[in-house]
């Protein structure tokens, strides 16, 4: 792998920049766009933004209390926390998100994984809306490095196993096997299980990737 870990200070600075960029995009949306389904399961754009606010507002002990309160039902835990941050309307949702732009609050795990939450969910919002804003290659490369190294918030290491991933816009490269190339962001999104980004990738390994995240694709 040709990228090296960044310091936590640098990673949080990247996260702040990516949140600020997303807030600027969110400010352009009308009500129909806010209610569009994102790439993140059943969540709308508005719910996904509220989830990002909740994630940046929940430290490890509050997270643990919330998970225990939900009896380890993580869908219920996430729903409760995002509902707290949804607010009565889109303006409130955006205002609450802007309040956490510079947050360094997270639970356990490598800081790059939490930068990944910002990048992946930002693209979950942008892609269905046709928004063309992209994360910085430096931010995406740090997330790609984390996702490729092990399964944690996503099953990135499992998804990319036995393949060679090479980014076209950063130094990120990892693995041996059939080649997959594309933007660093597209590689991140596919490691996070977002099938919509398969069309942005090229190489003989793409079909194997597809088979790992789309049932019956191989």
PDB file of C-alpha atoms in Angstrom:
ATOM      1  CA  UNK A   1       0.000   0.000   0.000  1.00  0.00           C
ATOM      2  CA  UNK A   2       1.526   3.311  -1.040  1.00  0.00           C
ATOM      3  CA  UNK A   3      -0.221   5.665   1.343  1.00  0.00           C
ATOM      4  CA  UNK A   4       0.801   6.257   4.957  1.00  0.00           C
ATOM      5  CA  UNK A   5      -1.420   7.037   7.948  1.00  0.00           C
ATOM      6  CA  UNK A   6      -2.025  10.712   8.660  1.00  0.00           C
ATOM      7  CA  UNK A   7      -2.013  12.188  12.145  1.00  0.00           C
ATOM      8  CA  UNK A   8      -5.341  12.454  13.949  1.00  0.00           C
ATOM      9  CA  UNK A   9      -5.058  16.252  13.772  1.00  0.00           C
ATOM     10  CA  UNK A  10      -4.697  16.101   9.990  1.00  0.00           C
ATOM     11  CA  UNK A  11      -7.562  13.624   9.630  1.00  0.00           C
ATOM     12  CA  UNK A  12      -9.949  15.760  11.691  1.00  0.00           C
ATOM     13  CA  UNK A  13      -8.987  18.780   9.585  1.00  0.00           C
ATOM     14  CA  UNK A  14      -9.920  16.808   6.476  1.00  0.00           C
ATOM     15  CA  UNK A  15     -13.209  15.764   8.089  1.00  0.00           C
ATOM     16  CA  UNK A  16     -14.050  19.395   8.853  1.00  0.00           C
ATOM     17  CA  UNK A  17     -13.320  20.397   5.262  1.00  0.00           C
ATOM     18  CA  UNK A  18     -15.522  17.593   3.924  1.00  0.00           C
ATOM     19  CA  UNK A  19     -18.383  18.485   6.287  1.00  0.00           C
ATOM     20  CA  UNK A  20     -18.119  22.133   5.250  1.00  0.00           C
ATOM     21  CA  UNK A  21     -18.260  21.131   1.582  1.00  0.00           C
ATOM     22  CA  UNK A  22     -21.324  18.982   2.191  1.00  0.00           C
ATOM     23  CA  UNK A  23     -23.050  21.779   4.136  1.00  0.00           C
ATOM     24  CA  UNK A  24     -22.572  24.043   1.110  1.00  0.00           C
ATOM     25  CA  UNK A  25     -24.231  21.444  -1.117  1.00  0.00           C
ATOM     26  CA  UNK A  26     -27.072  20.878   1.337  1.00  0.00           C
ATOM     27  CA  UNK A  27     -27.795  24.611   1.384  1.00  0.00           C
ATOM     28  CA  UNK A  28     -28.742  24.437  -2.310  1.00  0.00           C
ATOM     29  CA  UNK A  29     -31.441  21.766  -1.902  1.00  0.00           C
ATOM     30  CA  UNK A  30     -35.191  22.175  -2.147  1.00  0.00           C
ATOM     31  CA  UNK A  31     -37.665  20.098  -0.137  1.00  0.00           C
ATOM     32  CA  UNK A  32     -37.994  17.417  -2.800  1.00  0.00           C
ATOM     33  CA  UNK A  33     -34.216  16.909  -2.812  1.00  0.00           C
ATOM     34  CA  UNK A  34     -34.074  16.682   0.981  1.00  0.00           C
ATOM     35  CA  UNK A  35     -36.685  13.911   0.804  1.00  0.00           C
ATOM     36  CA  UNK A  36     -34.914  11.951  -1.930  1.00  0.00           C
ATOM     37  CA  UNK A  37     -33.757   8.482  -0.937  1.00  0.00           C
ATOM     38  CA  UNK A  38     -30.001   8.367  -0.403  1.00  0.00           C
ATOM     39  CA  UNK A  39     -27.671   5.450  -1.187  1.00  0.00           C
ATOM     40  CA  UNK A  40     -27.724   4.564   2.512  1.00  0.00           C
ATOM     41  CA  UNK A  41     -30.468   1.974   2.799  1.00  0.00           C
ATOM     42  CA  UNK A  42     -33.915   3.424   3.416  1.00  0.00           C
ATOM     43  CA  UNK A  43     -32.673   6.798   4.669  1.00  0.00           C
ATOM     44  CA  UNK A  44     -33.544   9.993   2.859  1.00  0.00           C
ATOM     45  CA  UNK A  45     -31.000  12.727   2.211  1.00  0.00           C
ATOM     46  CA  UNK A  46     -32.293  14.570   5.258  1.00  0.00           C
ATOM     47  CA  UNK A  47     -32.038  11.495   7.490  1.00  0.00           C
ATOM     48  CA  UNK A  48     -28.521  10.769   6.277  1.00  0.00           C
ATOM     49  CA  UNK A  49     -27.462  14.338   7.099  1.00  0.00           C
ATOM     50  CA  UNK A  50     -29.014  13.993  10.566  1.00  0.00           C
ATOM     51  CA  UNK A  51     -27.117  10.734  11.042  1.00  0.00           C
ATOM     52  CA  UNK A  52     -23.852  12.543  10.278  1.00  0.00           C
ATOM     53  CA  UNK A  53     -24.743  15.153  12.903  1.00  0.00           C
ATOM     54  CA  UNK A  54     -25.515  12.428  15.431  1.00  0.00           C
ATOM     55  CA  UNK A  55     -22.243  10.624  14.715  1.00  0.00           C
ATOM     56  CA  UNK A  56     -20.274  13.825  15.289  1.00  0.00           C
ATOM     57  CA  UNK A  57     -22.143  14.455  18.555  1.00  0.00           C
ATOM     58  CA  UNK A  58     -21.872  11.046  20.218  1.00  0.00           C
ATOM     59  CA  UNK A  59     -18.824  10.108  22.250  1.00  0.00           C
ATOM     60  CA  UNK A  60     -17.944   6.525  23.245  1.00  0.00           C
ATOM     61  CA  UNK A  61     -19.826   6.351  26.542  1.00  0.00           C
ATOM     62  CA  UNK A  62     -23.022   7.911  25.202  1.00  0.00           C
ATOM     63  CA  UNK A  63     -22.785   5.559  22.235  1.00  0.00           C
ATOM     64  CA  UNK A  64     -22.451   2.578  24.574  1.00  0.00           C
ATOM     65  CA  UNK A  65     -25.424   3.715  26.675  1.00  0.00           C
ATOM     66  CA  UNK A  66     -27.475   4.167  23.502  1.00  0.00           C
ATOM     67  CA  UNK A  67     -26.582   0.723  22.172  1.00  0.00           C
ATOM     68  CA  UNK A  68     -27.377  -0.886  25.510  1.00  0.00           C
ATOM     69  CA  UNK A  69     -30.672   1.013  25.615  1.00  0.00           C
ATOM     70  CA  UNK A  70     -31.494  -0.380  22.179  1.00  0.00           C
ATOM     71  CA  UNK A  71     -30.510  -3.901  23.336  1.00  0.00           C
ATOM     72  CA  UNK A  72     -27.809  -4.066  20.663  1.00  0.00           C
ATOM     73  CA  UNK A  73     -30.293  -3.332  17.888  1.00  0.00           C
ATOM     74  CA  UNK A  74     -27.995  -1.019  15.924  1.00  0.00           C
ATOM     75  CA  UNK A  75     -30.710   0.011  13.492  1.00  0.00           C
ATOM     76  CA  UNK A  76     -32.820   1.195  16.436  1.00  0.00           C
ATOM     77  CA  UNK A  77     -29.799   2.910  17.995  1.00  0.00           C
ATOM     78  CA  UNK A  78     -29.058   4.785  14.760  1.00  0.00           C
ATOM     79  CA  UNK A  79     -32.704   5.697  14.250  1.00  0.00           C
ATOM     80  CA  UNK A  80     -33.011   7.158  17.756  1.00  0.00           C
ATOM     81  CA  UNK A  81     -29.860   9.233  17.442  1.00  0.00           C
ATOM     82  CA  UNK A  82     -30.655  10.615  13.974  1.00  0.00           C
ATOM     83  CA  UNK A  83     -34.207  11.470  15.066  1.00  0.00           C
ATOM     84  CA  UNK A  84     -32.704  13.634  17.813  1.00  0.00           C
ATOM     85  CA  UNK A  85     -30.824  15.601  15.143  1.00  0.00           C
ATOM     86  CA  UNK A  86     -33.477  15.737  12.445  1.00  0.00           C
ATOM     87  CA  UNK A  87     -35.303  18.800  13.770  1.00  0.00           C
ATOM     88  CA  UNK A  88     -38.749  19.969  12.649  1.00  0.00           C
ATOM     89  CA  UNK A  89     -37.706  20.899   9.106  1.00  0.00           C
ATOM     90  CA  UNK A  90     -34.850  20.960   6.598  1.00  0.00           C
ATOM     91  CA  UNK A  91     -33.542  24.304   7.849  1.00  0.00           C
ATOM     92  CA  UNK A  92     -33.116  22.865  11.327  1.00  0.00           C
ATOM     93  CA  UNK A  93     -31.456  19.721   9.992  1.00  0.00           C
ATOM     94  CA  UNK A  94     -28.897  21.826   8.125  1.00  0.00           C
ATOM     95  CA  UNK A  95     -28.363  24.183  11.071  1.00  0.00           C
ATOM     96  CA  UNK A  96     -27.606  21.264  13.376  1.00  0.00           C
ATOM     97  CA  UNK A  97     -25.208  19.769  10.849  1.00  0.00           C
ATOM     98  CA  UNK A  98     -23.350  23.059  10.544  1.00  0.00           C
ATOM     99  CA  UNK A  99     -22.859  23.073  14.318  1.00  0.00           C
ATOM    100  CA  UNK A 100     -20.719  19.911  14.122  1.00  0.00           C
ATOM    101  CA  UNK A 101     -18.566  20.861  11.143  1.00  0.00           C
ATOM    102  CA  UNK A 102     -15.447  21.159  13.312  1.00  0.00           C
ATOM    103  CA  UNK A 103     -16.335  18.340  15.721  1.00  0.00           C
ATOM    104  CA  UNK A 104     -13.686  15.794  16.727  1.00  0.00           C
ATOM    105  CA  UNK A 105     -16.154  13.689  18.677  1.00  0.00           C
ATOM    106  CA  UNK A 106     -16.341   9.991  17.797  1.00  0.00           C
ATOM    107  CA  UNK A 107     -16.474   6.576  19.389  1.00  0.00           C
ATOM    108  CA  UNK A 108     -13.711   3.969  19.305  1.00  0.00           C
ATOM    109  CA  UNK A 109     -11.547   3.096  16.312  1.00  0.00           C
ATOM    110  CA  UNK A 110      -9.055   4.671  13.943  1.00  0.00           C
ATOM    111  CA  UNK A 111      -9.800   8.306  13.148  1.00  0.00           C
ATOM    112  CA  UNK A 112      -9.715   7.608   9.426  1.00  0.00           C
ATOM    113  CA  UNK A 113     -12.749   5.379   9.809  1.00  0.00           C
ATOM    114  CA  UNK A 114     -14.764   8.362  11.079  1.00  0.00           C
ATOM    115  CA  UNK A 115     -13.530  10.474   8.192  1.00  0.00           C
ATOM    116  CA  UNK A 116     -14.930   7.616   6.125  1.00  0.00           C
ATOM    117  CA  UNK A 117     -18.363   8.137   7.676  1.00  0.00           C
ATOM    118  CA  UNK A 118     -18.312  11.718   6.423  1.00  0.00           C
ATOM    119  CA  UNK A 119     -17.079  10.891   2.930  1.00  0.00           C
ATOM    120  CA  UNK A 120     -19.302   7.872   2.330  1.00  0.00           C
ATOM    121  CA  UNK A 121     -22.488   9.474   3.616  1.00  0.00           C
ATOM    122  CA  UNK A 122     -21.753  12.706   1.757  1.00  0.00           C
ATOM    123  CA  UNK A 123     -21.591  10.696  -1.477  1.00  0.00           C
ATOM    124  CA  UNK A 124     -24.680   8.735  -0.411  1.00  0.00           C
ATOM    125  CA  UNK A 125     -26.408  12.109  -0.502  1.00  0.00           C
ATOM    126  CA  UNK A 126     -24.795  13.571  -3.607  1.00  0.00           C
ATOM    127  CA  UNK A 127     -24.992  10.672  -6.045  1.00  0.00           C
ATOM    128  CA  UNK A 128     -28.802  10.320  -6.194  1.00  0.00           C
ATOM    129  CA  UNK A 129     -29.130  14.099  -6.532  1.00  0.00           C
ATOM    130  CA  UNK A 130     -26.623  14.374  -9.364  1.00  0.00           C
ATOM    131  CA  UNK A 131     -24.338  16.627  -7.312  1.00  0.00           C
ATOM    132  CA  UNK A 132     -20.811  16.491  -8.704  1.00  0.00           C
ATOM    133  CA  UNK A 133     -18.820  17.659  -5.647  1.00  0.00           C
ATOM    134  CA  UNK A 134     -16.115  15.117  -4.774  1.00  0.00           C
ATOM    135  CA  UNK A 135     -14.020  14.626  -1.642  1.00  0.00           C
ATOM    136  CA  UNK A 136     -10.401  15.684  -1.841  1.00  0.00           C
ATOM    137  CA  UNK A 137      -8.129  12.870  -3.077  1.00  0.00           C
ATOM    138  CA  UNK A 138      -6.102  13.179   0.151  1.00  0.00           C
ATOM    139  CA  UNK A 139      -9.170  12.598   2.306  1.00  0.00           C
ATOM    140  CA  UNK A 140     -10.400   9.750   0.125  1.00  0.00           C
ATOM    141  CA  UNK A 141      -6.949   8.112   0.128  1.00  0.00           C
ATOM    142  CA  UNK A 142      -6.827   8.076   3.932  1.00  0.00           C
ATOM    143  CA  UNK A 143     -10.223   6.399   4.053  1.00  0.00           C
ATOM    144  CA  UNK A 144      -9.265   3.928   1.326  1.00  0.00           C
ATOM    145  CA  UNK A 145      -6.182   2.946   3.325  1.00  0.00           C
ATOM    146  CA  UNK A 146      -8.299   2.319   6.436  1.00  0.00           C
ATOM    147  CA  UNK A 147     -11.036   0.427   4.631  1.00  0.00           C
ATOM    148  CA  UNK A 148      -8.586  -1.800   2.749  1.00  0.00           C
ATOM    149  CA  UNK A 149      -6.701  -2.715   5.916  1.00  0.00           C
ATOM    150  CA  UNK A 150      -9.529  -4.304   7.920  1.00  0.00           C
ATOM    151  CA  UNK A 151     -13.245  -4.720   8.358  1.00  0.00           C
ATOM    152  CA  UNK A 152     -14.642  -2.264  10.884  1.00  0.00           C
ATOM    153  CA  UNK A 153     -17.452   0.149  10.015  1.00  0.00           C
ATOM    154  CA  UNK A 154     -17.561  -1.458   6.549  1.00  0.00           C
ATOM    155  CA  UNK A 155     -16.220  -4.764   5.185  1.00  0.00           C
ATOM    156  CA  UNK A 156     -13.594  -3.128   3.020  1.00  0.00           C
ATOM    157  CA  UNK A 157     -10.844  -5.690   3.579  1.00  0.00           C
ATOM    158  CA  UNK A 158     -13.196  -8.532   2.677  1.00  0.00           C
ATOM    159  CA  UNK A 159     -14.538  -6.768  -0.406  1.00  0.00           C
ATOM    160  CA  UNK A 160     -11.111  -6.053  -1.896  1.00  0.00           C
ATOM    161  CA  UNK A 161      -9.355  -9.323  -0.931  1.00  0.00           C
ATOM    162  CA  UNK A 162      -7.533 -11.003  -3.839  1.00  0.00           C
ATOM    163  CA  UNK A 163      -7.729  -7.919  -6.047  1.00  0.00           C
ATOM    164  CA  UNK A 164      -5.342  -5.138  -7.003  1.00  0.00           C
ATOM    165  CA  UNK A 165      -6.919  -1.710  -6.416  1.00  0.00           C
ATOM    166  CA  UNK A 166      -5.174   1.329  -7.927  1.00  0.00           C
ATOM    167  CA  UNK A 167      -6.425   4.915  -7.694  1.00  0.00           C
ATOM    168  CA  UNK A 168      -6.054   7.201 -10.672  1.00  0.00           C
ATOM    169  CA  UNK A 169      -6.036  10.455  -8.679  1.00  0.00           C
ATOM    170  CA  UNK A 170      -3.948   9.586  -5.596  1.00  0.00           C
ATOM    171  CA  UNK A 171      -1.117   7.319  -4.525  1.00  0.00           C
ATOM    172  CA  UNK A 172      -3.483   4.713  -3.081  1.00  0.00           C
ATOM    173  CA  UNK A 173      -2.794   1.186  -4.299  1.00  0.00           C
ATOM    174  CA  UNK A 174      -3.204  -2.130  -2.520  1.00  0.00           C
ATOM    175  CA  UNK A 175      -3.327  -5.871  -3.078  1.00  0.00           C
ATOM    176  CA  UNK A 176      -2.429  -8.448  -5.669  1.00  0.00           C
ATOM    177  CA  UNK A 177      -4.728  -9.989  -8.239  1.00  0.00           C
ATOM    178  CA  UNK A 178      -7.025  -8.811 -11.033  1.00  0.00           C
ATOM    179  CA  UNK A 179      -6.743  -5.050 -11.453  1.00  0.00           C
ATOM    180  CA  UNK A 180      -9.431  -2.503 -10.549  1.00  0.00           C
ATOM    181  CA  UNK A 181      -8.806   1.181 -11.281  1.00  0.00           C
ATOM    182  CA  UNK A 182     -10.801   4.366 -10.800  1.00  0.00           C
ATOM    183  CA  UNK A 183     -10.977   7.442  -8.641  1.00  0.00           C
ATOM    184  CA  UNK A 184     -10.061   7.028  -4.990  1.00  0.00           C
ATOM    185  CA  UNK A 185     -13.597   7.992  -4.040  1.00  0.00           C
ATOM    186  CA  UNK A 186     -15.117   5.311  -6.284  1.00  0.00           C
ATOM    187  CA  UNK A 187     -12.828   2.698  -4.723  1.00  0.00           C
ATOM    188  CA  UNK A 188     -13.853   3.867  -1.243  1.00  0.00           C
ATOM    189  CA  UNK A 189     -17.547   3.743  -2.084  1.00  0.00           C
ATOM    190  CA  UNK A 190     -17.345   0.241  -3.518  1.00  0.00           C
ATOM    191  CA  UNK A 191     -15.388  -0.984  -0.487  1.00  0.00           C
ATOM    192  CA  UNK A 192     -18.258   0.504   1.528  1.00  0.00           C
ATOM    193  CA  UNK A 193     -20.694  -1.629  -0.469  1.00  0.00           C
ATOM    194  CA  UNK A 194     -22.178   1.071  -2.732  1.00  0.00           C
ATOM    195  CA  UNK A 195     -22.906  -0.723  -5.991  1.00  0.00           C
ATOM    196  CA  UNK A 196     -23.770   2.529  -7.787  1.00  0.00           C
ATOM    197  CA  UNK A 197     -20.032   3.295  -7.981  1.00  0.00           C
ATOM    198  CA  UNK A 198     -19.102   0.089  -9.814  1.00  0.00           C
ATOM    199  CA  UNK A 199     -19.819   1.904 -13.084  1.00  0.00           C
ATOM    200  CA  UNK A 200     -16.985   4.329 -12.264  1.00  0.00           C
ATOM    201  CA  UNK A 201     -14.401   1.524 -12.112  1.00  0.00           C
ATOM    202  CA  UNK A 202     -12.464  -0.321 -14.819  1.00  0.00           C
ATOM    203  CA  UNK A 203     -10.384  -3.460 -15.080  1.00  0.00           C
ATOM    204  CA  UNK A 204     -10.681  -7.234 -15.039  1.00  0.00           C
ATOM    205  CA  UNK A 205     -11.403  -7.320 -11.308  1.00  0.00           C
ATOM    206  CA  UNK A 206     -14.594  -5.229 -11.449  1.00  0.00           C
ATOM    207  CA  UNK A 207     -16.841  -8.235 -12.031  1.00  0.00           C
ATOM    208  CA  UNK A 208     -15.456  -9.930  -8.919  1.00  0.00           C
ATOM    209  CA  UNK A 209     -16.107  -6.776  -6.923  1.00  0.00           C
ATOM    210  CA  UNK A 210     -19.650  -6.668  -8.232  1.00  0.00           C
ATOM    211  CA  UNK A 211     -20.218 -10.250  -7.157  1.00  0.00           C
ATOM    212  CA  UNK A 212     -19.205  -9.378  -3.618  1.00  0.00           C
ATOM    213  CA  UNK A 213     -21.647  -6.519  -3.160  1.00  0.00           C
ATOM    214  CA  UNK A 214     -24.496  -7.434  -5.546  1.00  0.00           C
ATOM    215  CA  UNK A 215     -26.032 -10.884  -5.005  1.00  0.00           C
ATOM    216  CA  UNK A 216     -25.941 -12.935  -8.199  1.00  0.00           C
ATOM    217  CA  UNK A 217     -23.692 -10.510 -10.083  1.00  0.00           C
ATOM    218  CA  UNK A 218     -20.949 -13.061 -10.789  1.00  0.00           C
TER     219      UNK A 218
END
